[in-house]
Amino acid sequence: MEVATRLTWMQEKKLQNYFGEKQFSLLYKASVHGFSTDRLLQICSNQGPTLTVIYSEDQIVGAYMQKDYGEGNYLIAVFVFQETTITECKVGPFKLPMLFDKNVDGNLEVSIHLKEKTMYFNKNAMEKLGLSQIYISFQDCEVFRCEDLLDERKMSGLTELKESLLCAIRNYIPYGGLVHKVRILLLGPVGAGKSSFFNSVRSIFRGHVTNQALVGSDPTGTSEKVNLKCLLLINFITHSIHFNLQTYFIKDGKDNNTLPFILCDTMGLSEKEGLDMDDIPYILEGTTISVLYHIHPCMNCIGNHTVCPLLKDRIHCVAFVFSANSVGQLSHEMVEKIKRIRRELIKSDVVHVVLLTHVDTLDLITKGDLIDVYKCVPVKLQAVHRKLGFPLSDIFVVSNYTSEWELEPVIDVLILSALKEMLRAADDFLENFPLEKTGRCV
Amino acid sequence: MAVTTTLTWNEERSFQKLLGNVSLRLLYKSSVHGRSTVEMQNRCRCQGPIVTVIYHSNSIFGVFTLGHSSDMSESFTEPNASFFFSLQKNETMEMKTVVLNSTVTFYRNNLTFCFSSYYNQKLSLNFEESRIYIPRIFEEELIVKSHAKSTFLECEVFRVEGIKDEAGYINRITRAIQHRNSLLADVRAYSPYADLVSEIRILLLGPVGSGKSSFFNSVKSIFQGHLTRQAIVGSDVTSITEQYRIYSIKDGKNGQSLPFMLCDSMGLDEKEGVGLCVDDIPHILKGCVPDRYEFSPQKPITPKHPTFITSPSLKDRIHCVAYVFDINSMDNLSSKMVAKLKQIQKEVINCGVAQVALLTKVNNCNEVLQDNFLKMNKAMISQSQIQNVNKILGIPLSRILVVDNYASEREMDPVKDILILSALKQMFRATDDFLEDLPLE
Ligand SMILES: Nc1nc2c(ncn2[C@@H]2O[C@H](COP(=O)(O)OP(=O)(O)OP(=O)(O)O)[C@@H](O)[C@H]2O)c(=O)[nH]1
Ligand SMILES: Nc1nc2c(ncn2[C@@H]2O[C@H](COP(=O)(O)OP(=O)(O)OP(=O)(O)O)[C@@H](O)[C@H]2O)c(=O)[nH]1
Ligand SMILES: [Mg+2]
Ligand SMILES: [Mg+2]
C-alpha cells in the first residue's frame, strides 16, 4: 500500500501555514504501518517536531508537538480542522508518548488509543475545541515530521543557485555577437508591476533594494506621468525616450560595467487610454526621437525618427507582465488588446514570454513556497494559458521587491531565472533574424 | 533536535532529477537515530520505494530499491533490480549510475548487498564500526575509491515519493537516458540516402494548434540542451503561424547544422478561405515557396510572386510530409477537415513524397513505448486515435508517431526526448525510402 497522506493539497497548505511555514514529511500512517503505539514510537521518536493527524468520518483532528517524543514534559497544541478554520487548545504539559498511552493515571485532557481507533477528550478540552462528544472514532492516523520550509540548508542552496545565475547573466553574449546588448520590452496592464520588475532586477545587480523607476498605485497608471520627471532626475538613463517608453541600462554593482541587456519600461496598457497600439511597431523597431520630451498618450507623433532602424536599437524580446491577482479578471477589451499586440509581435517575429508578478500576495502563498512556486500556482498558469493563449512553458512567475528592505535569495532566484529565459528568448529572436537584413544595419 | 539530511539542496535536487522528478522524505539518519540496522529496519519497513544514501570521504552514493522489495525483513533472497549511483563531491558533481541485481541481508548490524552476476562481490556496511566494504565493480562503474579499511560518515534512508507505476521503473529511468543518447547520436549521424541531398526537408502540415511549431521548438531544444522558443507558439482561433518557415537546426549553440530541416506552415482550417490554402501545398511540395513567405488564406502563391522559386532542384523540395494532429482531437475530426485532409493527401501522393503522421499532446509519455523503447506498446497501438489515423490517411502503424512536445514544462525530460527523437528517426527512414524510389534522371 502506498504511504501517502490523506490531506488534500489545500489542507496540507493551511496546516503548514498555521504552524509557521513548515514542510511536512509523512513518517507513519496507521493503516499501513499498523494501529500500534509501539510501531508509532519506533518510527516517530527522535524526529524533532511532529504533527499527528487523525481522520474520522467527517473531521480532521490533530496534535502539534514542538519537541521530540523522547524529550521531557511539554505542552501540546491540539487542534480541530473544520473546512477552513483551525481551532486550537494547548494541553499538558506531559511526556509526549503519554498522549498514546491509555494506562496513564489521571485525567489527561486528550488521549489517542490507536488500537481502539478512538480519540478521547475531557470536558474542558471538548468545549475549548468546540466538539460535541468526548470521543471521536477514527479511520486513520498519520504522523509527520515538521521542518522549516526555508531552512539553512535550502537558503545556502538558493544562494549558490543565485550566484550561478548571476554569473551566467553577466557573461551572456547575445547570439552570434550580433549585438552587444539585448533589449527587453516590458508590456502589460497598468499596475501589473513592470516598473517594479525593473527595480527588482536593478536591485539584485546593485546588491541592495533600490527604487529607480517610480512605482505606484494610481489606477490610471504611474509610469506615464512620471516619465519626464524620471528622466530629469536620473542621469542613469543615457538613452532617449521612445514615445512612451523608458530605457534603462542596468549597471552591475560590482565593477560598474553595464550588463548585456537593457530593460525597456513602458506606460501601462488600459482599455481606453494608455500606451497607443499604433506606437507598438515603432517601439519594436527601436525608432528613436532625438529630443527628450514628454508625450501625451493620445498624441501620435511619428515624425523625426531614424530612418533605418538598427538591429541593436530594436526590441529583441518582449515580456508581457501581468499580476497574478488580477489576470483571471482581465476585461474582454484588455484580452483583445493583448491578442492584437501579440499578432503585431508575431508579424515582426519578436519572441515573447509572460511574467506573472504579485504571486506573494496570493492566498496561502508564503515565502517558503517561492522555492517551488510553479507547483503552487497551477490555476494561475492555466488562467493565463486559457485566456490569452500563451503556452505554459513561456510563463514565468516572479515576486517583485516592493516592501522588502533586504534582498532575499529565494526572490532573486525567481527573478534571475526569468531573466535568463528572456535572454535565451532574445537569442532565439536573433538566430531567427534574416541575415540579409542585418548585413546593412547592425 | 532537527532531523535534516546531510545532502546539500543542490545534491538533493540532482538526486530527485536522476530518479525521475521525485520527492525524497528522510526516514532514518544514522547519526541521529543510532547506528543500528534494527533502528534502520524499524523506520524504513513498509515505506514504499526507498533510497539509501551513504556518505563516503569525498563521494556520496545511493541505492534505490523499489517498494515491494523494501520490506526490509531479515533478508530478501530474491534478487531485485537495484539502481546504484554515485556523486562526486567536487565542483563538477559528476554522477555515475549502474543497475545490478542484488539481494539484501541484515545480519548482526551489517547491511549487505550481494550481486548475483558478480560472484563474491558485495557492498557491505558495518554499522557498529562505521566500516564500509566497496566492491570492485563500484570502483569501475561508479568511480568510488575504496581502501582496505574504509569508513563511512553517515547513512540516511529516504522514502521516494512520486513514482507513478512501479513495474519496470528502475529499468526505464536508467535505460531512458542511455537510449536517448544513442538516438541523439543516430540523428546526428544521419546522412540521406546515397547522399542525394545534404539536408532533407520535412514539411509539418496539420490543423490549427496541432503543435507543428512546438514540434520544431522541441527538436531544437533537445539539440540546444535547454528549452527554446524560436517559433512562436500559442493558441488562438486562427493560426499563430502566418509565415512559411524553413528551419535548419544547429547542433549546440554554435554547432554545425543538422542533416534535416523542418518546414513549418500555417494551420489548416476546415473552412474555405481560412488557414493554409490547399492550393499552396503543391507549390510547397515542389519547393517553389520561399522561406518566410507570408501565407494569404484566400489566394495561393503564383509564379508571379517576386520570390517564387521557379526551378527548384531536388534539395529545395519537400522529401517527407508529417501530418500533425493533436492526439486528443483525433476521434472527433470534422468531416470537412477529413475531406480537406484527403484532398491534400492526393497532392502529396501525386508528388510521391514520403508520409508520416505525428500525434502530439499525448498524456502519459511513459506509457507509449514498449519497455525497450523500440516500438509503441500494444495498448497504445490499439487506441482509437491511432487506429483512426491509420484508417483516414492509410498511413502504416510504424509510420504513426506519438510525441509530447515541450509545452508546459521547464526542464528537459529524457522520455520526451526519446519520443521526439524516435519520431525524427522514423521520418528519416520514410524519407530514405522515398529517395531510393526516385527515378534516376
Ligand atoms: N506584493 C507585490 N506588489 C507588487 C509586485 N509588483 C508590483 N507591486 C506593486 O504594484 C503596484 C504597481 O506596480 P508598478 O511597478 O508601478 O506597476 P507598473 O506596471 O509599472 O504600472 P504602470 O507604470 O502604472 O503601468 C505598486 O504598488 C507595487 O508596489 C509584486 O510582485 N508583489
Ligand atoms: N501538452 C501539450 N501541449 C502542446 C503540445 N504541442 C503543442 N502544444 C500546445 O498547443 C498550442 C498550439 O501549439 P503550436 O505549436 O502553436 O501549434 P501549431 O500547429 O503550430 O499551430 P498554428 O501555427 O496556430 O497552426 C500551444 O499552446 C502549445 O503549447 C504537446 O505535445 N503537448
Ligand atoms: Mg510603471
Ligand atoms: Mg505554428
Short mmCIF file of C-alpha atoms in Angstrom, two decimals, chain A residues 25-27 40-50 68-71 144-147, chain B residues 1-6 25-44 47 109 127 153-159:
data_model
loop_
_atom_site.label_atom_id
_atom_site.label_comp_id
_atom_site.label_asym_id
_atom_site.label_seq_id
_atom_site.Cartn_x
_atom_site.Cartn_y
_atom_site.Cartn_z
CA SER A 25 7.31 14.65 5.88
CA LEU A 26 4.97 11.73 6.42
CA LEU A 27 6.65 9.17 8.67
CA LEU A 40 4.37 4.59 16.03
CA LEU A 41 7.03 5.30 18.63
CA GLN A 42 9.60 3.17 16.82
CA ILE A 43 9.18 5.26 13.71
CA CYS A 44 8.47 8.69 15.12
CA SER A 45 10.75 9.06 18.11
CA ASN A 46 13.78 11.30 17.69
CA GLN A 47 12.36 13.03 14.66
CA GLY A 48 12.15 16.53 16.09
CA PRO A 49 8.85 18.43 15.95
CA THR A 50 5.95 16.33 14.70
CA ASP A 68 10.76 15.00 20.19
CA TYR A 69 8.74 12.14 21.56
CA GLY A 70 11.76 11.25 23.60
CA GLU A 71 12.14 14.52 25.48
CA PHE A 144 4.56 13.95 10.04
CA ARG A 145 7.93 15.41 10.85
CA CYS A 146 7.85 19.21 10.62
CA GLU A 147 10.74 21.06 9.07
CA MET B 1 16.88 18.19 17.55
CA ALA B 2 16.03 18.89 13.93
CA VAL B 3 16.40 15.92 11.65
CA THR B 4 17.76 17.19 8.35
CA THR B 5 19.66 15.49 5.62
CA THR B 6 23.37 15.98 5.08
CA ARG B 25 11.46 12.14 2.57
CA LEU B 26 14.11 11.43 5.15
CA LEU B 27 13.12 8.47 7.35
CA TYR B 28 16.34 7.41 9.00
CA LYS B 29 19.63 9.11 9.73
CA SER B 30 22.30 7.04 11.41
CA SER B 31 23.87 9.85 13.43
CA VAL B 32 20.50 10.77 14.98
CA HIS B 33 18.63 7.50 15.17
CA GLY B 34 21.55 5.32 16.04
CA ARG B 35 23.98 3.28 14.03
CA SER B 36 21.97 0.10 14.08
CA THR B 37 20.35 -1.98 11.40
CA VAL B 38 17.42 -2.62 13.73
CA GLU B 39 16.69 1.09 14.02
CA MET B 40 17.03 1.40 10.30
CA GLN B 41 14.69 -1.51 9.60
CA ASN B 42 12.12 -0.26 12.10
CA ARG B 43 11.90 3.09 10.46
CA CYS B 44 12.09 2.05 6.84
CA GLN B 47 7.56 2.71 3.41
CA ASN B 109 24.47 -4.84 12.42
CA PHE B 127 27.13 -0.09 11.46
CA LEU B 153 30.47 9.06 7.70
CA GLU B 154 26.72 8.84 7.63
CA CYS B 155 23.91 6.73 6.27
CA GLU B 156 20.45 8.04 5.50
CA VAL B 157 17.31 6.42 4.14
CA PHE B 158 14.62 8.34 2.25
CA ARG B 159 11.22 7.35 1.00
#
